[in-house]
C-alpha positions as semicolon CSV with decimal commas, in nm:
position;residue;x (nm);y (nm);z (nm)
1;X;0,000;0,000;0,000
2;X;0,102;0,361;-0,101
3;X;-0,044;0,656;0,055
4;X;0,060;1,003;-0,089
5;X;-0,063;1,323;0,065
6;X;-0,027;1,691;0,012
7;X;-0,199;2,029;-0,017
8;X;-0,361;2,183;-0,345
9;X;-0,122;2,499;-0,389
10;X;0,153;2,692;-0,193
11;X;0,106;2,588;0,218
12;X;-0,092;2,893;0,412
13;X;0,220;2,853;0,629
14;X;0,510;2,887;0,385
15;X;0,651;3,256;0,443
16;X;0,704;3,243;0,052
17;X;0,497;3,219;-0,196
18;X;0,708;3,012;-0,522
19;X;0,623;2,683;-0,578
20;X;0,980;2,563;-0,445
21;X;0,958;2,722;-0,110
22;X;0,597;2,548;-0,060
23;X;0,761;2,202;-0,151
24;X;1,080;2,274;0,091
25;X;0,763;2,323;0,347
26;X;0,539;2,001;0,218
27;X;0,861;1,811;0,286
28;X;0,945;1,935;0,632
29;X;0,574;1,809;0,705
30;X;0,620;1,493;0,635
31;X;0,401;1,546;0,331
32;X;0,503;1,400;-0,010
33;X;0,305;1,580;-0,298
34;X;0,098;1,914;-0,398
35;X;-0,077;2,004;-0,664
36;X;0,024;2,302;-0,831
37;X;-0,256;2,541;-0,943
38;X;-0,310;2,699;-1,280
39;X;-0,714;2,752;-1,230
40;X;-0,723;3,049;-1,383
41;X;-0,412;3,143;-1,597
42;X;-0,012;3,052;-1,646
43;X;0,175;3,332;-1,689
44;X;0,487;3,331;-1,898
45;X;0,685;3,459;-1,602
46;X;0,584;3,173;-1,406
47;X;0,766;2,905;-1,595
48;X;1,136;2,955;-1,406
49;X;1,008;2,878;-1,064
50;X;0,817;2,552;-1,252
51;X;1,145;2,438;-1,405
52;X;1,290;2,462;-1,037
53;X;1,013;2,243;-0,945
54;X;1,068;2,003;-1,177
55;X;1,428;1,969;-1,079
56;X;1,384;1,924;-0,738
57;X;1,128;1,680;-0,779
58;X;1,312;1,462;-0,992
59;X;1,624;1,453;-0,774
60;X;1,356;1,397;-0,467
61;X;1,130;1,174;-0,603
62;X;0,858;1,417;-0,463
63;X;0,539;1,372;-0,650
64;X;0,422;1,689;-0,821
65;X;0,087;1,745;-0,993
66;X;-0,153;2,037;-1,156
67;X;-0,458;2,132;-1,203
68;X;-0,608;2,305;-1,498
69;X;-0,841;2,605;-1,479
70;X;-1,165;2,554;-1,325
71;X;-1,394;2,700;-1,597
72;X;-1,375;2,518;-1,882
73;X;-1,669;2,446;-2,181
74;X;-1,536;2,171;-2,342
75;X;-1,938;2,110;-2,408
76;X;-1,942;2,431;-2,530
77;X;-1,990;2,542;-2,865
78;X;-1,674;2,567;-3,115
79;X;-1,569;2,906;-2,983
80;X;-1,595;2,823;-2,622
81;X;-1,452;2,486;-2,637
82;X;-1,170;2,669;-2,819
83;X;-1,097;2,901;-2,565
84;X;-1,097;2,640;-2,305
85;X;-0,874;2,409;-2,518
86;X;-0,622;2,697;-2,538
87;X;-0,599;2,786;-2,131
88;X;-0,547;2,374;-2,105
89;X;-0,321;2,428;-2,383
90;X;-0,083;2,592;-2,093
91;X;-0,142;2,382;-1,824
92;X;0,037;2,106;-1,998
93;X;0,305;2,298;-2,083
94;X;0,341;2,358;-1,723
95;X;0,312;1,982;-1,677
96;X;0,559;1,936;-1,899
97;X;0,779;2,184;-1,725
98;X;0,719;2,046;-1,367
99;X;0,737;1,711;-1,395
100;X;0,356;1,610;-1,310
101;X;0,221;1,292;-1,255
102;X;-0,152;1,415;-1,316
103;X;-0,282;1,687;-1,464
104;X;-0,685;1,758;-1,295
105;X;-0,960;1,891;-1,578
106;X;-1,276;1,992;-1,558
107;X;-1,548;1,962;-1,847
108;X;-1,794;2,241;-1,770
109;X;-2,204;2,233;-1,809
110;X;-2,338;1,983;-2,041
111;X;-2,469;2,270;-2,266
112;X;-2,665;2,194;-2,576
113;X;-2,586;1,791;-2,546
114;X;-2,799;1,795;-2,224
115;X;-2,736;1,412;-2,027
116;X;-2,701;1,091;-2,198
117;X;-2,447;0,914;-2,498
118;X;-2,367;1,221;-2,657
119;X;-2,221;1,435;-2,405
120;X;-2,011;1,141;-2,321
121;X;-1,921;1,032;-2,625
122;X;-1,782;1,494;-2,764
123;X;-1,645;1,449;-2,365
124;X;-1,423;1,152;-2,512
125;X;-1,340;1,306;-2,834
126;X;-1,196;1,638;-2,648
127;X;-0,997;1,421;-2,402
128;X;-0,839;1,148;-2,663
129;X;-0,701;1,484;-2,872
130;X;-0,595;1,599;-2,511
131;X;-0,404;1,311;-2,475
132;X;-0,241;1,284;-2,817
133;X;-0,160;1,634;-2,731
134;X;0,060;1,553;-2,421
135;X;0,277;1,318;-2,609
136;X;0,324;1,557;-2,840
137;X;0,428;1,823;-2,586
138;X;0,619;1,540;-2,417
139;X;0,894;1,470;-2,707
140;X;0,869;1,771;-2,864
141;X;1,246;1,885;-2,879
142;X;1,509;1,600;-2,761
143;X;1,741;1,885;-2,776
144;X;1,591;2,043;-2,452
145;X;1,616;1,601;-2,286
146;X;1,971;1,755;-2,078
147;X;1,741;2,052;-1,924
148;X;1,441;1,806;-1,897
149;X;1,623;1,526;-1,785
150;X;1,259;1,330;-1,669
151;X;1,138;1,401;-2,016
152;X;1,318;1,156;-2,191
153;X;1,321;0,857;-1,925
154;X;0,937;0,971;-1,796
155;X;0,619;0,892;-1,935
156;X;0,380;1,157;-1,996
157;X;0,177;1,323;-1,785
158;X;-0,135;1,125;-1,716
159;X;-0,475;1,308;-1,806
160;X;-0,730;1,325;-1,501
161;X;-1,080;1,357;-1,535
162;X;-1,260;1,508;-1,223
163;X;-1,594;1,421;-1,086
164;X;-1,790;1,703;-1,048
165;X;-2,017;1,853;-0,756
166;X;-2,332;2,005;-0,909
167;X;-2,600;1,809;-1,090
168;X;-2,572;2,055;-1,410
169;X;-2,236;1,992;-1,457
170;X;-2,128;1,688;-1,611
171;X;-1,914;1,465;-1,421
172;X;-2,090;1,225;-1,215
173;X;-1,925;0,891;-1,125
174;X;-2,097;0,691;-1,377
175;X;-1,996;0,941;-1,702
176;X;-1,666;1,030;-1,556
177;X;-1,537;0,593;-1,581
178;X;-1,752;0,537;-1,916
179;X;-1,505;0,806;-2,066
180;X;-1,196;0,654;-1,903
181;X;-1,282;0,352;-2,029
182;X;-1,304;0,445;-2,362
183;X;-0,989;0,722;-2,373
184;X;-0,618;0,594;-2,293
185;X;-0,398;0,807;-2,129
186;X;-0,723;0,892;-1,886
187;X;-0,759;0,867;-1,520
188;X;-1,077;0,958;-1,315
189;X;-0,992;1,236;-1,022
190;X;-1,197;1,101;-0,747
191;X;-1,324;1,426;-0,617
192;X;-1,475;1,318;-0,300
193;X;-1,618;1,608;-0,162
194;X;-1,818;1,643;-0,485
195;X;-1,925;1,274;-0,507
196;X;-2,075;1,319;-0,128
197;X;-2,221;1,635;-0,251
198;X;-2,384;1,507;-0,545
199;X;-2,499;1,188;-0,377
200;X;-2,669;1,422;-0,124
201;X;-2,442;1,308;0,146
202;X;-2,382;0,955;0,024
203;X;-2,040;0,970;0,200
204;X;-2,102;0,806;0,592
205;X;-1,859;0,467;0,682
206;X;-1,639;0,281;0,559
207;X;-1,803;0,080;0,367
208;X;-1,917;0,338;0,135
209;X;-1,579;0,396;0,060
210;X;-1,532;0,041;-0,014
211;X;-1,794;0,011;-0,271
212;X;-1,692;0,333;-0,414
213;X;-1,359;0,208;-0,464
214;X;-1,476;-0,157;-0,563
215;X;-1,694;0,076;-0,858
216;X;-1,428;0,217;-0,967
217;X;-1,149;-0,093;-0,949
218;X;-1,413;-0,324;-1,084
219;X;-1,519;-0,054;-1,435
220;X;-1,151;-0,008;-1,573
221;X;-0,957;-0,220;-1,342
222;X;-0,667;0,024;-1,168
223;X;-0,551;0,001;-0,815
224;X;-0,395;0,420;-0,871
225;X;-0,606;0,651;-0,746
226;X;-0,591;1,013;-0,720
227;X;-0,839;1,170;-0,495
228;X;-0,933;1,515;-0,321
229;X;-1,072;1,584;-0,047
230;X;-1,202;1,848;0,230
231;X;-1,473;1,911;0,417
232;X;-1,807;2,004;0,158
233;X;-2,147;2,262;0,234
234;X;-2,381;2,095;0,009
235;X;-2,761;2,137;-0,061
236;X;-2,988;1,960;-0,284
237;X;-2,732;1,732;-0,444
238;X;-2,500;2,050;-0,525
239;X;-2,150;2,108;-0,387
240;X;-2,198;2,514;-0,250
241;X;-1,789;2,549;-0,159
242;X;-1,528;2,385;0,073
243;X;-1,501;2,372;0,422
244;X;-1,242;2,235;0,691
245;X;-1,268;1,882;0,755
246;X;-1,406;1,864;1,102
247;X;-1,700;2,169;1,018
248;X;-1,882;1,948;0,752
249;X;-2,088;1,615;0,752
250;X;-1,821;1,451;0,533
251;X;-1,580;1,270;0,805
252;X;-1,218;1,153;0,711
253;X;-1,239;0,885;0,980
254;X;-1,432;0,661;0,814
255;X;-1,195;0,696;0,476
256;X;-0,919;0,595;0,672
257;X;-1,030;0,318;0,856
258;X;-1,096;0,144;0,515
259;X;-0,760;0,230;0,399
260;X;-0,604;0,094;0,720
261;X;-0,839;-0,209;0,732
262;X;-0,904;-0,306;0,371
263;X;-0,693;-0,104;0,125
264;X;-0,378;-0,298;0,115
265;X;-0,406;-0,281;-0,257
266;X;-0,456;0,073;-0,276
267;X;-0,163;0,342;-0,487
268;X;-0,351;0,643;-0,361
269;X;-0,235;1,005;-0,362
270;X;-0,489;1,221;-0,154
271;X;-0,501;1,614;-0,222
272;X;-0,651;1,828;0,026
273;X;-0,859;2,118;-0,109
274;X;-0,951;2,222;0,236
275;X;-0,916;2,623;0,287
276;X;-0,726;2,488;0,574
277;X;-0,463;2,323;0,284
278;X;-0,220;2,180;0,456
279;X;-0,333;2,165;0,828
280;X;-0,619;1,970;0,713
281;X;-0,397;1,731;0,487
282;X;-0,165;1,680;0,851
283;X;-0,512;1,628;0,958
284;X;-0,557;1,343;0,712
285;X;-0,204;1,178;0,789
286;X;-0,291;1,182;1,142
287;X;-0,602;1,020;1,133
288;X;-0,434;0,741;0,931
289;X;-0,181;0,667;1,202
290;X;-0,444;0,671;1,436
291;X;-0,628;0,411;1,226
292;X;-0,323;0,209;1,178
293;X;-0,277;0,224;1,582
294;X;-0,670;0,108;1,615
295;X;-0,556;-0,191;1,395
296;X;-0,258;-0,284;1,565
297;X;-0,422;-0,291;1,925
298;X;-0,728;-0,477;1,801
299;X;-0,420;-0,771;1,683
300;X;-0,240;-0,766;2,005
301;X;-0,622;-0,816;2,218
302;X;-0,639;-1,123;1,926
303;X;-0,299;-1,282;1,995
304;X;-0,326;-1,252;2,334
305;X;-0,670;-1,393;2,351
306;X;-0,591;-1,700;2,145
307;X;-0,301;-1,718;2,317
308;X;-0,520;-1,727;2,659
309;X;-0,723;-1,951;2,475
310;X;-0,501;-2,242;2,434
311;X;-0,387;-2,212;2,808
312;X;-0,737;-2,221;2,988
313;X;-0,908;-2,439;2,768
314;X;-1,158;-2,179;2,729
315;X;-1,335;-2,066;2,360
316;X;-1,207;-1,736;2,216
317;X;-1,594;-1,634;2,259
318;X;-1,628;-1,678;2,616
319;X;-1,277;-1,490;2,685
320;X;-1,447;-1,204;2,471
321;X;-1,739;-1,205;2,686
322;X;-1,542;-1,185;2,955
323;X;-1,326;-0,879;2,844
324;X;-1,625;-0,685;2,745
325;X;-1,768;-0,793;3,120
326;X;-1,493;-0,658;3,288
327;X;-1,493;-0,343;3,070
328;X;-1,826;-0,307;3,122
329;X;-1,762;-0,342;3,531
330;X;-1,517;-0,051;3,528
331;X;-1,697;0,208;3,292
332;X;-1,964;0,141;3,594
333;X;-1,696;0,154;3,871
334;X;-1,559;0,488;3,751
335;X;-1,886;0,698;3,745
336;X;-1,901;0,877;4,034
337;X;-2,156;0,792;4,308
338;X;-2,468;1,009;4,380
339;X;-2,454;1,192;4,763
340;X;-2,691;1,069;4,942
341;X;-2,903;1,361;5,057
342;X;-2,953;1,404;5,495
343;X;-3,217;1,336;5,655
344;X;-3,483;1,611;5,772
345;X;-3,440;1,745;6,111
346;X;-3,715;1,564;6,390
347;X;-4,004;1,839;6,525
348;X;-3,951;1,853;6,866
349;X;-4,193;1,645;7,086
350;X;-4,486;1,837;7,199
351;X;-4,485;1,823;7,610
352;X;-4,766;1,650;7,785
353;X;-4,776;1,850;8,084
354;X;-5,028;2,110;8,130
355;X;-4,839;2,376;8,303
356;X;-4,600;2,339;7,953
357;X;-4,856;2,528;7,751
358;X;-4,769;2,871;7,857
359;X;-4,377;2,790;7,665
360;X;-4,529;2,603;7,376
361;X;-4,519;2,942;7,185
362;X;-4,154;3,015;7,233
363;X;-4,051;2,647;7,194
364;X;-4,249;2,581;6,870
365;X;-4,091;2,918;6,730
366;X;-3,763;2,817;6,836
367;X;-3,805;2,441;6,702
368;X;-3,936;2,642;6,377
369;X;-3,648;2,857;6,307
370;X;-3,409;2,527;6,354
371;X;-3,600;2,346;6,116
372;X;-3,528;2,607;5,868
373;X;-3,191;2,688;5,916
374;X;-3,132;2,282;5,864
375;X;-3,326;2,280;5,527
376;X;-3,164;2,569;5,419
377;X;-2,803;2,357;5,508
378;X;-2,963;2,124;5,296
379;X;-3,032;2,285;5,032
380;X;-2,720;2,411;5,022
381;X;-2,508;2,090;5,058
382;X;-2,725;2,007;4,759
383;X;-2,670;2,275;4,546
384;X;-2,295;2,152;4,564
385;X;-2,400;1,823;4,368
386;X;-2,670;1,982;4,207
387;X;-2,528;1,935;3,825
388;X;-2,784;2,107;3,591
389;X;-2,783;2,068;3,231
390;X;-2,691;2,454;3,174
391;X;-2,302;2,275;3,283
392;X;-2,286;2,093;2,951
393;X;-2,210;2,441;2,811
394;X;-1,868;2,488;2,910
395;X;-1,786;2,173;2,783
C-alpha cells in the first residue's frame, strides 16, 4: 500500500509564496506531494520557478501534480470549447515543465448535449485529442532532454478527469469511468467532496468507501487513485464550496479506517482542497496513524486472547465475553456515586404537661427557626451536587 498526501497549492504557512519554497515546506511536514494550481491562468513569467520544481522533484522523487483552470466548456460550442482548449493548452506545458504525474480537468455544463451518450461520447473526443496532445508536448524537442532530464526517461503526464459537484455539470461517477474507459492516457480524479455532494451526502462509513472504490477498481480495473478531499457545504445534491474537515458532515475517519483495514491494494495520492490546505492534509495523515494504531491494538487483544485460549481451555468467545464484562464493570466503577441527601431534622416532641402550655409558643418558634436553618443547610449541601444541564455548556 502507497499513501501520498499533500496540499492543493503553496502551504498557508510557507513565508514564501514560489512553488519551491511550498515544496521545501510540504517536505518538512512529512508530506510528499501538492498540486500546483493553474485555475485560472499561467503566466509566462511563471515558468522559471516551474522548471525549479521540476528539478527538485526529480532529484527527490517528490510527486508533483496540476490542475487546470476551473472553468472550462469543453461542451461548449466551437468558440468556447476553443478558448478552453487553449488555457489547457498551458497547463500542460506547465506539466511538462514540472514534472507532473496528473494533470486535474474539468469539463464544464453539459450545454446543448444535455445528459445521456452524446455528451459522453464529444467528452471523449476532447480528451483522446488531449491526450495525443501531451505526447506531443512530451517529445517535442530531444534537444531540450539535458534541461528536462525526466522528459526523456518519464512517461507523460497522465490526463485526469474530475468528478464534479453540481448536478448541471457533467461529471458524475458513472460518465466520468464510461469516458476513461473508452480514452487511454485517462484517469478519473476522485473528487470526493463532490461525489458526497452530489450523492446528497452519500459519503457516511467505511463501507461506502469500499464500494466506491470496488466501482471504480471493478469498471476499468486500476488500483492508482488520485483523490481530493475536504470538508463540503452541500444542498440539494450541489457542492456550494469547501469547508475544513471537522466543520462538515463529510468525516475523514471513516476513509481511513478502510484504507487501514481493507486497502492494502490501494496506490492512492490524496489532495486536500480544504481552505485549511495543509493543516487539514496533517489532519488526514494523522487520522491514518491513528487508524493504523486502532488496527494494531485490536491484533495484540487477538494474539493474546488466542493465546489465553489455548492455556485455559476456554473458547475465544467466552474470553471475549469476559473482556467486554470486565470493561463493562469498570466504565460502571468509575462513574461517580450520587450523595446521598440528609435526613430532615425531627419536630420537637410536643410536652404533655399542662403547666407546659404557657412555653409552647416560644418552643415551637424556636423548634421552627431550627428546622429552617437545617433545610436551608440542605439545600445548600445540595446545590454543591446539584449538576444542571446549563453545565454541559462549558464543555
Amino acid at each position: 500500500m502507497s499513501i501520498k498526501l499533500g496540499p492543493a497549492g503553496v502551504p498557508l504557512s510557507c513565508k514564501g509564496r514560489t512553488i519551491v519554497e511550498g515544496m521545501d515546506d510540504i517536505i518538512s511536514l512529512g508530506l510528499e506531494t501538492m498540486e500546483v494550481q493553474t485555475v485560472r491562468m499561467v503566466a509566462p513569467q511563471h515558468f522559471e520557478q516551474y522548471w525549479q520544481a521540476g528539478v527538485l522533484a526529480n532529484k527527490t522523487d517528490f510527486e508533483m501534480n496540476i490542475h487546470g483552470p476551473y472553468y472550462s466548456e469543453l461542451l461548449g460550442g466551437k468558440v468556447e470549447r476553443g478558448r478552453s482548449l487553449a488555457k489547457i493548452e498551458a497547463t500542460l506545458q506547465a506539466a511538462r515543465t514540472i514534472n507532473a504525474r496528473h494533470i486535474t480537468l474539468h469539463t464544464g455544463h453539459y450545454g446543448d448535449f444535455g445528459r445521456g451518450q452524446a455528451a459522453n461520447e464529444q467528452v471523449a473526443n476532447v480528451f483522446s485529442g488531449i491526450v495525443d496532445r501531451i505526447h506531443e508536448i512530451w517529445h517535442d524537442d530531444e534537444d531540450e532532454f539535458p534541461v528536462f532530464p525526466w522528459i526523456k526517461n518519464g512517461t507523460p503526464s497522465k490526463i485526469g478527469v474530475e468528478t464534479s459537484g453540481r448536478q448541471e455539470l457533467w461529471g458524475s461517477l458513472e460518465e466520468v469511468l464510461e469516458v476513461v474507459n473508452h480514452v487511454e492516457g485517462t484517469v478519473p480524479v476522485l473528487n470526493i467532496a463532490h461525489i458526497h455532494a452530489r450523492g446528497h451526502g452519500q459519503m457516511r462509513t467505511s463501507e461506502d468507501y469500499g464500494e466506491l472504490f470496488d466501482v471504480v477498481r471493478e469498471s476499468i480495473g486500476t488500483k492508482e487513485f488520485y483523490c481530493h478531499f475536504s470538508g463540503v457545504e452541500h444542498r440539494t445534491g450541489n457542492a456550494m464550496h469547501y469547508t475544513q474537515i471537522k466543520k462538515s458532515d463529510l468525516n475523514f475517519e471513516p476513509l481511513a479506517e478502510f484504507i487501514v483495514e481493507d486497502g492494502g491494494w490501494l496506490d492512492i495520492t490524496l489532495i486536500s482542497d480544504s481552505p485549511l490546505l495543509e493543516h487539514d492534509a496533517m489532519y488526514m495523515m494523522q487520522n491514518i496513524e491513528k487508524s493504523r494504531h486502532k488496527q494494531l491494538e485490536r491484533k495484540a487483544r487477538e494474539d493474546r486472547r488466542r493465546a489465553l485460549a489455548l492455556q485455559t481451555g476456554k473458547s475465544e468467545e467466552e474470553l471475549r465475553s469476559k473482556e467486554a464484562q470486565i470493561a463493562q464493570a469498570r466504565k460502571t466503577t468509575s462513574q461517580p456515586a450520587e450523595p446521598a441527601k440528609e435526613a430532615p431534622a425531627a419536630e420537637p416532641a410536643k410536652e404533655e404537661s399542662a403547666p407546659a402550655k404557657a412555653e409552647k409558643a416560644p418552643k415551637a418558634k424556636a423548634g421552627k427557626a431550627k428546622k429552617a436553618t437545617a433545610k436551608a443547610d440542605e439545600k445548600d449541601e445540595d446545590d454543591v451536587f446539584d449538576f444542571d444541564e446549563e453545565d454541559d455548556d462549558l464543555f
